[in-house]
Amino acid sequence: MKYCLPLVGLLILLLLWHIGVGVLAQSLPIAAALAPSAALSALGRLLSGSEIYVHMFASLQRVAVGLLAALTVGVPLGLLVGFSPRFEQMSSGAFQWLRMISPLSWMPVAVMLFGVGDAPIYFLLFFAAVWPIMLNTAAGVRAINPAWLQLGQSLSATRGETLRHIVLPAIFGQILTGVRLAVGVLWIVLVPCEMLGVNSGLGYFILDTRDRLAYHELTAAIVLIGLLGWTLDATARMLHRVYAR
């Protein structure tokens, strides 16, 4: 039953996909190239070759760099916000304002500042991922049992020892939650970011298939993006469950 219900949901989705394409094909014949059978067949051919793996690796590398940068900045900021009410009051307005700006709206600015290539993509991915990590870290700090901190003080623990042995273990679950949310945002923002003039990545591959009028490959790339995103989210959930145990 654990696996049957998700499988039923996927089969229903495939059926709706097939019906939708069939309805569209009556008035738009080119829509037949978007059918599930054509997309899955094209996906099999892509996975049997080597080109698509180059694009997959490029996209996953950009996600990893953006996530690492967001962790490097977001966790210390979250600690500062969580431990310092004065800093939180001073920065909350600015952080909330920045958080509500779509990362994609920074695309022209990123290209102007960093040029064309990976650098603007890293900036946009960092900007998208830093907020859930920072906010979840701060929430974890506020949820720490004060008795734990008092115990550290009674044992004459230094600030570094308190951070390593009490604070970070206590908030690690919240940080993992922030990572999971950040990965979801990153994966959504990544594809349009890879249309910024780079020559690799799944976003670039989608543009390439459009230009070649290879719509069956385009649909296959969309399916692959969904599968990879699901895998990344499942990995984040697994890490959270392992830590919770």
Coordinates of N, CA and C in Angstrom, one line a residue:
M1 N 0.8 -1.2 0.0 CA 0.0 0.0 0.0 C 0.9 1.3 0.0
K2 N 2.0 1.2 0.7 CA 2.9 2.3 0.7 C 3.3 2.8 -0.6
Y3 N 3.6 1.8 -1.6 CA 4.0 2.2 -2.9 C 2.9 2.2 -3.9
C4 N 1.8 1.5 -3.6 CA 0.7 1.4 -4.6 C 0.0 2.7 -4.8
L5 N -0.3 3.5 -3.7 CA -1.0 4.8 -3.9 C -0.2 5.8 -4.7
P6 N 1.1 6.0 -4.4 CA 1.9 6.9 -5.3 C 1.9 6.4 -6.8
L7 N 2.0 5.1 -7.0 CA 1.9 4.6 -8.4 C 0.6 4.9 -9.0
V8 N -0.5 4.7 -8.3 CA -1.8 5.0 -8.8 C -1.9 6.5 -9.2
G9 N -1.3 7.4 -8.4 CA -1.3 8.8 -8.7 C -0.5 9.1 -9.9
L10 N 0.6 8.4 -10.1 CA 1.4 8.6 -11.4 C 0.6 8.2 -12.6
L11 N -0.1 7.0 -12.5 CA -0.8 6.5 -13.6 C -2.0 7.4 -14.0
I12 N -2.6 8.0 -12.9 CA -3.7 9.0 -13.2 C -3.1 10.2 -13.9
L13 N -1.9 10.7 -13.5 CA -1.3 11.8 -14.1 C -0.9 11.5 -15.6
L14 N -0.4 10.3 -15.9 CA -0.1 9.9 -17.2 C -1.4 9.8 -18.1
L15 N -2.5 9.4 -17.5 CA -3.8 9.3 -18.2 C -4.3 10.7 -18.6
L16 N -4.2 11.6 -17.6 CA -4.6 13.0 -17.8 C -3.7 13.6 -18.9
W17 N -2.5 13.3 -18.8 CA -1.5 13.9 -19.8 C -1.9 13.4 -21.2
H18 N -2.2 12.1 -21.3 CA -2.5 11.5 -22.6 C -3.8 12.1 -23.2
I19 N -4.8 12.2 -22.3 CA -6.1 12.8 -22.7 C -5.9 14.2 -23.1
G20 N -5.2 15.0 -22.4 CA -5.0 16.4 -22.7 C -4.3 16.6 -24.0
V21 N -3.3 15.8 -24.3 CA -2.6 15.9 -25.6 C -3.5 15.5 -26.7
G22 N -4.3 14.5 -26.5 CA -5.3 14.0 -27.5 C -6.3 15.1 -27.9
V23 N -6.8 15.8 -26.8 CA -7.7 16.9 -27.1 C -7.0 18.1 -27.8
L24 N -5.8 18.4 -27.4 CA -5.1 19.5 -28.1 C -4.7 19.2 -29.5
A25 N -4.4 17.9 -29.8 CA -4.0 17.5 -31.1 C -5.1 17.6 -32.2
Q26 N -6.3 17.7 -31.7 CA -7.4 17.8 -32.7 C -7.4 19.2 -33.3
S27 N -7.0 20.2 -32.6 CA -6.9 21.6 -33.2 C -5.5 22.0 -33.4
L28 N -4.5 21.3 -32.8 CA -3.1 21.7 -33.0 C -2.3 20.4 -33.2
P29 N -2.2 20.0 -34.4 CA -1.5 18.7 -34.7 C -0.2 18.5 -34.1
I30 N 0.6 19.6 -34.0 CA 2.0 19.5 -33.4 C 2.0 19.0 -32.0
A31 N 0.8 19.2 -31.3 CA 0.7 18.7 -29.9 C 0.9 17.2 -29.8
A32 N 0.8 16.5 -30.9 CA 1.0 15.0 -30.8 C 2.4 14.7 -30.4
A33 N 3.3 15.6 -30.7 CA 4.7 15.3 -30.4 C 5.0 15.4 -28.9
L34 N 4.0 15.9 -28.1 CA 4.1 16.0 -26.7 C 3.5 14.9 -25.9
A35 N 3.0 13.8 -26.7 CA 2.4 12.7 -26.0 C 3.3 11.9 -25.1
P36 N 2.7 11.3 -24.1 CA 3.6 10.5 -23.2 C 4.4 9.5 -23.8
S37 N 3.9 8.7 -24.8 CA 4.6 7.7 -25.5 C 5.9 8.2 -26.2
A38 N 5.7 9.4 -26.9 CA 6.8 10.0 -27.6 C 7.8 10.5 -26.6
A39 N 7.4 11.1 -25.5 CA 8.3 11.7 -24.6 C 9.1 10.6 -23.9
L40 N 8.4 9.5 -23.4 CA 9.1 8.5 -22.7 C 10.1 7.7 -23.6
S41 N 9.7 7.6 -24.9 CA 10.6 7.0 -25.9 C 11.8 7.8 -26.1
A42 N 11.6 9.2 -26.2 CA 12.7 10.1 -26.4 C 13.6 10.1 -25.2
L43 N 13.0 10.0 -24.0 CA 13.8 10.0 -22.7 C 14.7 8.8 -22.7
G44 N 14.2 7.6 -23.1 CA 15.0 6.4 -23.2 C 16.2 6.6 -24.1
R45 N 16.0 7.2 -25.2 CA 17.1 7.4 -26.2 C 18.1 8.4 -25.6
L46 N 17.6 9.4 -24.9 CA 18.5 10.4 -24.3 C 19.4 9.8 -23.3
L47 N 18.8 9.0 -22.4 CA 19.5 8.3 -21.3 C 20.5 7.3 -21.8
S48 N 20.2 6.7 -23.0 CA 21.2 5.7 -23.5 C 22.4 6.4 -24.2
G49 N 22.3 7.7 -24.4 CA 23.5 8.4 -25.0 C 24.3 9.1 -23.8
S50 N 25.2 10.0 -24.2 CA 26.1 10.6 -23.2 C 25.8 12.1 -23.1
E51 N 25.2 12.7 -24.2 CA 25.0 14.2 -24.2 C 24.2 14.7 -23.0
I52 N 23.1 14.0 -22.7 CA 22.2 14.5 -21.7 C 22.9 14.5 -20.3
Y53 N 23.8 13.6 -20.1 CA 24.5 13.5 -18.8 C 25.4 14.7 -18.6
V54 N 25.9 15.3 -19.6 CA 26.8 16.5 -19.5 C 25.9 17.6 -19.0
H55 N 24.7 17.7 -19.5 CA 23.8 18.8 -19.1 C 23.3 18.5 -17.7
M56 N 23.0 17.3 -17.4 CA 22.6 16.9 -16.0 C 23.7 17.3 -15.0
F57 N 24.9 16.9 -15.3 CA 26.0 17.2 -14.4 C 26.2 18.7 -14.2
A58 N 26.1 19.5 -15.3 CA 26.2 20.9 -15.2 C 25.2 21.5 -14.3
S59 N 23.9 21.1 -14.4 CA 22.8 21.6 -13.6 C 23.0 21.2 -12.2
L60 N 23.3 20.0 -11.9 CA 23.5 19.6 -10.5 C 24.7 20.3 -9.8
Q61 N 25.7 20.5 -10.6 CA 26.9 21.2 -10.1 C 26.5 22.7 -9.7
R62 N 25.7 23.3 -10.5 CA 25.3 24.7 -10.2 C 24.4 24.7 -9.0
V63 N 23.5 23.7 -8.8 CA 22.7 23.6 -7.6 C 23.6 23.4 -6.4
A64 N 24.6 22.5 -6.5 CA 25.4 22.3 -5.3 C 26.2 23.5 -4.9
V65 N 26.7 24.3 -5.9 CA 27.5 25.5 -5.6 C 26.5 26.6 -4.9
G66 N 25.3 26.7 -5.5 CA 24.4 27.7 -5.0 C 23.9 27.3 -3.6
L67 N 23.7 26.0 -3.3 CA 23.3 25.6 -2.0 C 24.4 25.8 -1.0
L68 N 25.6 25.4 -1.4 CA 26.8 25.6 -0.5 C 27.0 27.1 -0.1
A69 N 26.9 28.0 -1.1 CA 27.0 29.4 -0.8 C 25.9 29.9 0.1
A70 N 24.6 29.3 -0.1 CA 23.5 29.7 0.8 C 23.7 29.2 2.2
L71 N 24.2 28.0 2.3 CA 24.5 27.5 3.7 C 25.6 28.3 4.4
T72 N 26.6 28.7 3.6 CA 27.7 29.4 4.2 C 27.3 30.8 4.8
V73 N 26.3 31.4 4.1 CA 25.8 32.7 4.5 C 24.6 32.6 5.4
G74 N 23.7 31.7 5.0 CA 22.4 31.6 5.7 C 22.4 31.1 7.1
V75 N 23.3 30.1 7.4 CA 23.4 29.5 8.8 C 23.9 30.6 9.7
P76 N 25.1 31.2 9.5 CA 25.5 32.3 10.4 C 24.5 33.4 10.6
L77 N 23.9 33.8 9.5 CA 22.8 34.9 9.6 C 21.7 34.4 10.5
G78 N 21.3 33.2 10.3 CA 20.2 32.6 11.1 C 20.5 32.5 12.6
L79 N 21.8 32.2 12.9 CA 22.2 32.2 14.2 C 22.2 33.6 14.8
L80 N 22.6 34.5 14.1 CA 22.7 35.9 14.6 C 21.2 36.4 14.8
V81 N 20.3 36.1 13.9 CA 18.9 36.6 14.0 C 18.3 35.9 15.2
G82 N 18.6 34.6 15.4 CA 18.0 33.8 16.5 C 18.5 34.2 17.8
F83 N 19.7 34.6 18.0 CA 20.3 34.9 19.3 C 20.2 36.4 19.6
S84 N 20.1 37.2 18.6 CA 20.1 38.7 18.9 C 18.7 39.3 18.6
P85 N 17.9 39.5 19.5 CA 16.6 40.2 19.2 C 16.8 41.6 18.6
R86 N 17.8 42.3 19.1 CA 18.1 43.6 18.5 C 18.4 43.6 17.0
F87 N 19.3 42.6 16.7 CA 19.6 42.5 15.2 C 18.4 42.0 14.4
E88 N 17.6 41.1 15.0 CA 16.4 40.7 14.3 C 15.5 41.9 14.0
Q89 N 15.2 42.7 15.0 CA 14.4 43.9 14.8 C 14.9 44.8 13.8
M90 N 16.3 45.0 13.8 CA 16.9 45.9 12.9 C 16.9 45.4 11.4
S91 N 17.0 44.1 11.3 CA 17.2 43.5 9.9 C 15.9 42.9 9.4
S92 N 14.9 42.6 10.2 CA 13.7 41.9 9.7 C 13.0 42.6 8.5
G93 N 12.9 43.9 8.6 CA 12.3 44.6 7.4 C 13.1 44.5 6.1
A94 N 14.4 44.6 6.2 CA 15.2 44.5 5.0 C 15.2 43.1 4.5
F95 N 15.3 42.1 5.4 CA 15.3 40.7 4.9 C 14.0 40.3 4.3
Q96 N 12.9 40.7 4.9 CA 11.6 40.4 4.4 C 11.4 41.0 3.0
W97 N 11.8 42.2 2.9 CA 11.7 42.9 1.6 C 12.5 42.2 0.5
L98 N 13.8 41.9 0.8 CA 14.6 41.2 -0.2 C 14.1 39.8 -0.5
R99 N 13.5 39.1 0.6 CA 13.0 37.7 0.4 C 11.8 37.7 -0.6
M100 N 11.1 38.8 -0.6 CA 9.9 38.8 -1.5 C 10.2 39.2 -2.9
I101 N 11.4 39.5 -3.2 CA 11.7 39.9 -4.6 C 12.1 38.5 -5.3
S102 N 11.4 38.3 -6.4 CA 11.7 37.1 -7.2 C 13.1 37.1 -7.6
P103 N 13.8 35.9 -7.4 CA 15.2 35.9 -7.9 C 15.4 36.1 -9.4
L104 N 14.4 35.7 -10.1 CA 14.5 35.9 -11.6 C 14.4 37.4 -12.0
S105 N 13.9 38.3 -11.1 CA 13.9 39.7 -11.4 C 15.3 40.3 -11.4
W106 N 16.2 39.6 -10.7 CA 17.6 40.0 -10.7 C 18.4 39.6 -11.9
M107 N 17.8 38.9 -12.8 CA 18.6 38.4 -13.9 C 19.3 39.5 -14.7
P108 N 18.7 40.6 -15.1 CA 19.4 41.6 -15.9 C 20.5 42.2 -15.0
V109 N 20.3 42.4 -13.7 CA 21.3 43.0 -12.9 C 22.5 42.0 -12.7
A110 N 22.2 40.7 -12.6 CA 23.2 39.7 -12.4 C 24.1 39.6 -13.7
V111 N 23.5 39.7 -14.9 CA 24.3 39.7 -16.1 C 25.1 40.9 -16.2
M112 N 24.6 42.1 -15.8 CA 25.3 43.3 -15.9 C 26.5 43.3 -15.0
L113 N 26.4 42.7 -13.8 CA 27.4 42.7 -12.8 C 28.5 41.6 -13.1
F114 N 28.0 40.4 -13.4 CA 28.9 39.3 -13.5 C 29.2 38.8 -14.9
G115 N 28.5 39.4 -15.9 CA 28.7 38.9 -17.3 C 27.9 37.7 -17.6
V116 N 28.2 37.1 -18.7 CA 27.5 35.9 -19.1 C 28.3 34.7 -18.7
G117 N 27.6 33.6 -18.2 CA 28.3 32.4 -17.8 C 27.7 31.9 -16.5
D118 N 28.5 31.2 -15.8 CA 28.1 30.5 -14.5 C 27.9 31.5 -13.4
A119 N 28.7 32.6 -13.3 CA 28.7 33.5 -12.2 C 27.3 34.1 -11.9
P120 N 26.6 34.6 -12.9 CA 25.3 35.2 -12.6 C 24.3 34.1 -12.1
I121 N 24.5 32.9 -12.6 CA 23.6 31.8 -12.2 C 23.8 31.4 -10.8
Y122 N 25.1 31.4 -10.4 CA 25.4 31.1 -9.0 C 24.8 32.2 -8.1
F123 N 24.9 33.4 -8.5 CA 24.3 34.5 -7.7 C 22.8 34.3 -7.5
L124 N 22.1 34.1 -8.6 CA 20.7 33.9 -8.6 C 20.3 32.7 -7.7
L125 N 21.0 31.6 -7.8 CA 20.7 30.5 -7.0 C 20.9 30.7 -5.6
F126 N 22.0 31.4 -5.3 CA 22.3 31.7 -3.9 C 21.2 32.6 -3.3
F127 N 20.8 33.6 -4.1 CA 19.8 34.5 -3.6 C 18.5 33.8 -3.4
A128 N 18.2 32.8 -4.2 CA 16.9 32.1 -4.0 C 17.0 31.1 -2.8
A129 N 18.1 30.6 -2.5 CA 18.2 29.5 -1.4 C 18.5 30.1 -0.1
V130 N 19.1 31.3 0.1 CA 19.6 31.7 1.4 C 18.5 32.0 2.4
W131 N 17.3 32.4 1.9 CA 16.2 32.8 2.8 C 15.6 31.6 3.6
P132 N 15.2 30.5 2.9 CA 14.7 29.4 3.7 C 15.7 28.8 4.7
I133 N 17.0 28.8 4.3 CA 18.0 28.3 5.3 C 18.1 29.3 6.4
M134 N 18.2 30.6 6.2 CA 18.3 31.5 7.3 C 17.1 31.5 8.2
L135 N 15.9 31.5 7.7 CA 14.7 31.6 8.5 C 14.6 30.3 9.3
N136 N 14.9 29.1 8.7 CA 14.7 27.9 9.5 C 15.8 27.8 10.6
T137 N 17.0 28.3 10.3 CA 18.1 28.3 11.3 C 17.7 29.2 12.5
A138 N 17.1 30.3 12.2 CA 16.7 31.2 13.2 C 15.6 30.6 14.1
A139 N 14.6 30.0 13.4 CA 13.5 29.3 14.1 C 14.1 28.2 15.0
G140 N 15.1 27.5 14.5 CA 15.7 26.4 15.3 C 16.4 27.0 16.6
V141 N 17.0 28.1 16.4 CA 17.7 28.7 17.6 C 16.7 29.1 18.6
R142 N 15.6 29.7 18.2 CA 14.5 30.1 19.2 C 13.9 29.0 19.9
A143 N 13.9 27.8 19.2 CA 13.3 26.6 19.8 C 14.2 25.8 20.8
I144 N 15.4 26.2 20.9 CA 16.4 25.5 21.8 C 15.9 25.6 23.2
N145 N 15.9 24.5 23.9 CA 15.5 24.5 25.3 C 16.5 25.3 26.1
P146 N 16.1 26.4 26.8 CA 17.0 27.2 27.6 C 17.8 26.4 28.6
A147 N 17.3 25.3 29.1 CA 18.0 24.6 30.1 C 19.3 24.0 29.5
W148 N 19.3 23.7 28.2 CA 20.6 23.2 27.6 C 21.7 24.3 27.6
L149 N 21.3 25.5 27.3 CA 22.3 26.6 27.3 C 22.7 26.9 28.7
Q150 N 21.8 26.8 29.7 CA 22.2 27.0 31.1 C 23.1 25.9 31.6
L151 N 22.9 24.7 31.1 CA 23.8 23.6 31.4 C 25.2 23.8 30.9
G152 N 25.3 24.3 29.7 CA 26.6 24.7 29.1 C 27.3 25.7 29.9
Q153 N 26.6 26.7 30.4 CA 27.1 27.8 31.2 C 27.6 27.3 32.5
S154 N 26.8 26.4 33.1 CA 27.2 25.8 34.4 C 28.5 25.0 34.3
L155 N 28.7 24.4 33.1 CA 30.0 23.6 32.9 C 31.1 24.5 32.3
S156 N 30.9 25.8 32.4 CA 32.0 26.7 31.9 C 32.3 26.5 30.4
A157 N 31.4 26.2 29.6 CA 31.6 26.0 28.2 C 31.9 27.3 27.5
T158 N 32.8 27.4 26.6 CA 33.1 28.6 25.9 C 32.0 28.7 24.8
R159 N 32.0 29.9 24.2 CA 31.0 30.1 23.1 C 31.2 29.1 22.0
G160 N 32.4 28.9 21.6 CA 32.7 27.9 20.6 C 32.2 26.5 20.9
E161 N 32.4 26.1 22.2 CA 32.0 24.8 22.6 C 30.5 24.7 22.7
T162 N 29.8 25.8 23.2 CA 28.4 25.8 23.2 C 27.8 25.7 21.8
L163 N 28.4 26.4 20.9 CA 27.9 26.3 19.5 C 28.1 24.9 18.9
R164 N 29.3 24.3 19.1 CA 29.5 23.0 18.5 C 28.7 21.9 19.2
H165 N 28.6 21.9 20.5 CA 28.1 20.8 21.2 C 26.6 20.9 21.6
I166 N 26.1 22.1 21.6 CA 24.7 22.3 22.0 C 23.9 22.9 20.9
V167 N 24.3 24.1 20.4 CA 23.4 24.8 19.4 C 23.3 24.1 18.1
L168 N 24.4 23.7 17.5 CA 24.4 23.1 16.1 C 23.6 21.8 16.2
P169 N 23.9 20.9 17.1 CA 23.1 19.6 17.2 C 21.6 19.9 17.4
A170 N 21.3 20.9 18.2 CA 19.9 21.2 18.5 C 19.2 21.7 17.2
I171 N 19.8 22.5 16.4 CA 19.1 23.1 15.3 C 19.4 22.4 13.9
F172 N 20.1 21.3 14.0 CA 20.5 20.6 12.7 C 19.3 20.1 11.9
G173 N 18.3 19.7 12.7 CA 17.0 19.3 12.0 C 16.4 20.4 11.3
Q174 N 16.3 21.6 11.9 CA 15.8 22.8 11.3 C 16.6 23.2 10.0
I175 N 17.9 23.1 10.1 CA 18.7 23.4 9.0 C 18.4 22.5 7.8
L176 N 18.3 21.2 8.1 CA 17.9 20.2 7.0 C 16.6 20.6 6.4
T177 N 15.6 21.0 7.2 CA 14.3 21.5 6.7 C 14.5 22.6 5.7
G178 N 15.4 23.6 6.2 CA 15.7 24.7 5.3 C 16.4 24.3 4.0
V179 N 17.2 23.3 4.1 CA 17.9 22.8 2.9 C 16.9 22.2 2.0
R180 N 16.0 21.4 2.5 CA 15.0 20.8 1.6 C 14.1 21.9 0.9
L181 N 13.7 22.9 1.6 CA 13.0 24.0 1.0 C 13.8 24.7 0.0
A182 N 15.1 24.9 0.3 CA 16.0 25.6 -0.6 C 16.2 24.8 -1.9
V183 N 16.4 23.5 -1.8 CA 16.6 22.7 -2.9 C 15.4 22.8 -3.9
G184 N 14.1 22.8 -3.3 CA 13.0 23.0 -4.1 C 12.9 24.3 -4.9
V185 N 13.3 25.3 -4.2 CA 13.3 26.7 -4.8 C 14.4 26.7 -5.9
L186 N 15.6 26.2 -5.5 CA 16.8 26.2 -6.4 C 16.4 25.5 -7.8
W187 N 15.8 24.3 -7.7 CA 15.5 23.5 -8.9 C 14.5 24.2 -9.8
I188 N 13.6 25.0 -9.2 CA 12.6 25.7 -10.0 C 13.3 26.9 -10.7
V189 N 14.2 27.6 -9.9 CA 14.8 28.8 -10.5 C 15.9 28.4 -11.5
L190 N 16.5 27.2 -11.4 CA 17.6 26.9 -12.2 C 17.4 26.9 -13.7
V191 N 16.3 26.3 -14.1 CA 16.0 26.2 -15.5 C 16.0 27.5 -16.3
P192 N 15.2 28.5 -15.8 CA 15.3 29.8 -16.5 C 16.6 30.5 -16.4
C193 N 17.3 30.2 -15.3 CA 18.7 30.8 -15.1 C 19.6 30.3 -16.2
E194 N 19.5 29.0 -16.5 CA 20.3 28.4 -17.5 C 20.0 28.8 -18.9
M195 N 19.1 29.8 -19.1 CA 18.8 30.4 -20.4 C 19.5 31.7 -20.5
L196 N 20.6 31.9 -19.7 CA 21.3 33.2 -19.6 C 22.5 33.2 -20.5
G197 N 22.6 32.4 -21.5 CA 23.7 32.4 -22.4 C 24.8 31.3 -22.2
V198 N 24.5 30.4 -21.3 CA 25.4 29.3 -21.1 C 25.2 28.2 -22.2
N199 N 26.1 27.3 -22.3 CA 26.0 26.3 -23.4 C 25.9 24.9 -22.8
S200 N 25.5 24.8 -21.5 CA 25.2 23.5 -20.9 C 24.2 23.6 -19.8
G201 N 23.6 22.5 -19.4 CA 22.6 22.5 -18.4 C 21.2 22.2 -19.0
L202 N 20.3 21.7 -18.2 CA 19.0 21.3 -18.7 C 18.2 22.5 -19.2
G203 N 18.3 23.7 -18.7 CA 17.7 24.8 -19.2 C 18.1 25.1 -20.6
Y204 N 19.4 25.1 -20.8 CA 20.0 25.3 -22.2 C 19.5 24.2 -23.1
F205 N 19.4 22.9 -22.6 CA 19.0 21.8 -23.5 C 17.6 22.0 -23.9
I206 N 16.7 22.6 -23.1 CA 15.3 22.9 -23.5 C 15.3 23.9 -24.6
L207 N 16.1 24.9 -24.5 CA 16.1 25.9 -25.6 C 16.6 25.3 -26.8
D208 N 17.6 24.4 -26.7 CA 18.2 23.8 -27.9 C 17.2 22.9 -28.6
T209 N 16.4 22.1 -27.8 CA 15.4 21.3 -28.4 C 14.3 22.1 -29.1
R210 N 14.0 23.3 -28.5 CA 13.0 24.2 -29.1 C 13.5 24.7 -30.5
D211 N 14.7 25.1 -30.5 CA 15.3 25.6 -31.7 C 15.4 24.5 -32.8
R212 N 15.6 23.3 -32.4 CA 15.7 22.2 -33.4 C 14.3 21.6 -33.7
L213 N 13.3 22.2 -33.1 CA 11.9 21.7 -33.2 C 11.8 20.2 -32.8
A214 N 12.6 19.8 -31.9 CA 12.6 18.4 -31.4 C 11.7 18.4 -30.1
Y215 N 10.4 18.5 -30.4 CA 9.4 18.7 -29.2 C 9.3 17.4 -28.4
H216 N 9.5 16.3 -29.0 CA 9.5 15.0 -28.2 C 10.7 15.0 -27.2
E217 N 11.9 15.5 -27.6 CA 13.0 15.6 -26.7 C 12.7 16.7 -25.6
L218 N 12.1 17.8 -26.0 CA 11.8 18.9 -25.1 C 10.9 18.3 -24.0
T219 N 9.9 17.6 -24.4 CA 9.0 17.0 -23.3 C 9.7 16.0 -22.5
A220 N 10.6 15.2 -23.1 CA 11.4 14.3 -22.3 C 12.3 15.0 -21.3
A221 N 12.9 16.2 -21.7 CA 13.7 17.0 -20.8 C 12.9 17.5 -19.6
I222 N 11.6 17.8 -19.9 CA 10.7 18.3 -18.8 C 10.5 17.1 -17.8
V223 N 10.2 15.9 -18.4 CA 10.0 14.8 -17.5 C 11.3 14.5 -16.7
L224 N 12.5 14.6 -17.3 CA 13.7 14.4 -16.6 C 14.0 15.4 -15.5
I225 N 13.6 16.6 -15.8 CA 13.8 17.7 -14.7 C 12.9 17.3 -13.5
G226 N 11.7 16.9 -13.8 CA 10.8 16.5 -12.7 C 11.4 15.3 -11.9
L227 N 11.9 14.3 -12.6 CA 12.5 13.1 -11.9 C 13.7 13.5 -11.1
L228 N 14.6 14.4 -11.6 CA 15.7 14.8 -10.8 C 15.3 15.6 -9.6
G229 N 14.4 16.5 -9.8 CA 13.9 17.3 -8.7 C 13.3 16.5 -7.6
W230 N 12.5 15.4 -8.0 CA 11.9 14.5 -7.0 C 13.0 13.8 -6.3
T231 N 14.1 13.4 -7.0 CA 15.2 12.6 -6.4 C 15.9 13.5 -5.4
L232 N 16.2 14.8 -5.7 CA 16.8 15.7 -4.8 C 16.0 15.9 -3.5
D233 N 14.7 16.1 -3.7 CA 13.8 16.3 -2.6 C 13.7 15.0 -1.7
A234 N 13.7 13.8 -2.4 CA 13.7 12.6 -1.6 C 14.9 12.4 -0.8
T235 N 16.1 12.8 -1.4 CA 17.3 12.7 -0.7 C 17.3 13.6 0.6
A236 N 16.8 14.8 0.4 CA 16.7 15.7 1.6 C 15.8 15.2 2.6
R237 N 14.7 14.6 2.2 CA 13.8 14.0 3.2 C 14.4 12.8 3.9
M238 N 15.2 12.0 3.2 CA 15.8 10.9 3.8 C 16.9 11.3 4.8
L239 N 17.6 12.3 4.5 CA 18.6 12.8 5.5 C 17.9 13.4 6.7
H240 N 16.8 14.0 6.6 CA 16.0 14.5 7.7 C 15.5 13.4 8.6
R241 N 15.0 12.3 7.9 CA 14.5 11.1 8.7 C 15.7 10.5 9.4
V242 N 16.8 10.3 8.8 CA 18.0 9.7 9.4 C 18.4 10.5 10.6
Y243 N 18.4 11.8 10.5 CA 18.8 12.7 11.7 C 17.8 12.6 12.8
A244 N 16.5 12.5 12.4 CA 15.4 12.5 13.4 C 15.5 11.2 14.2
R245 N 16.0 10.1 13.6 CA 16.1 8.9 14.4 C 17.2 9.0 15.4

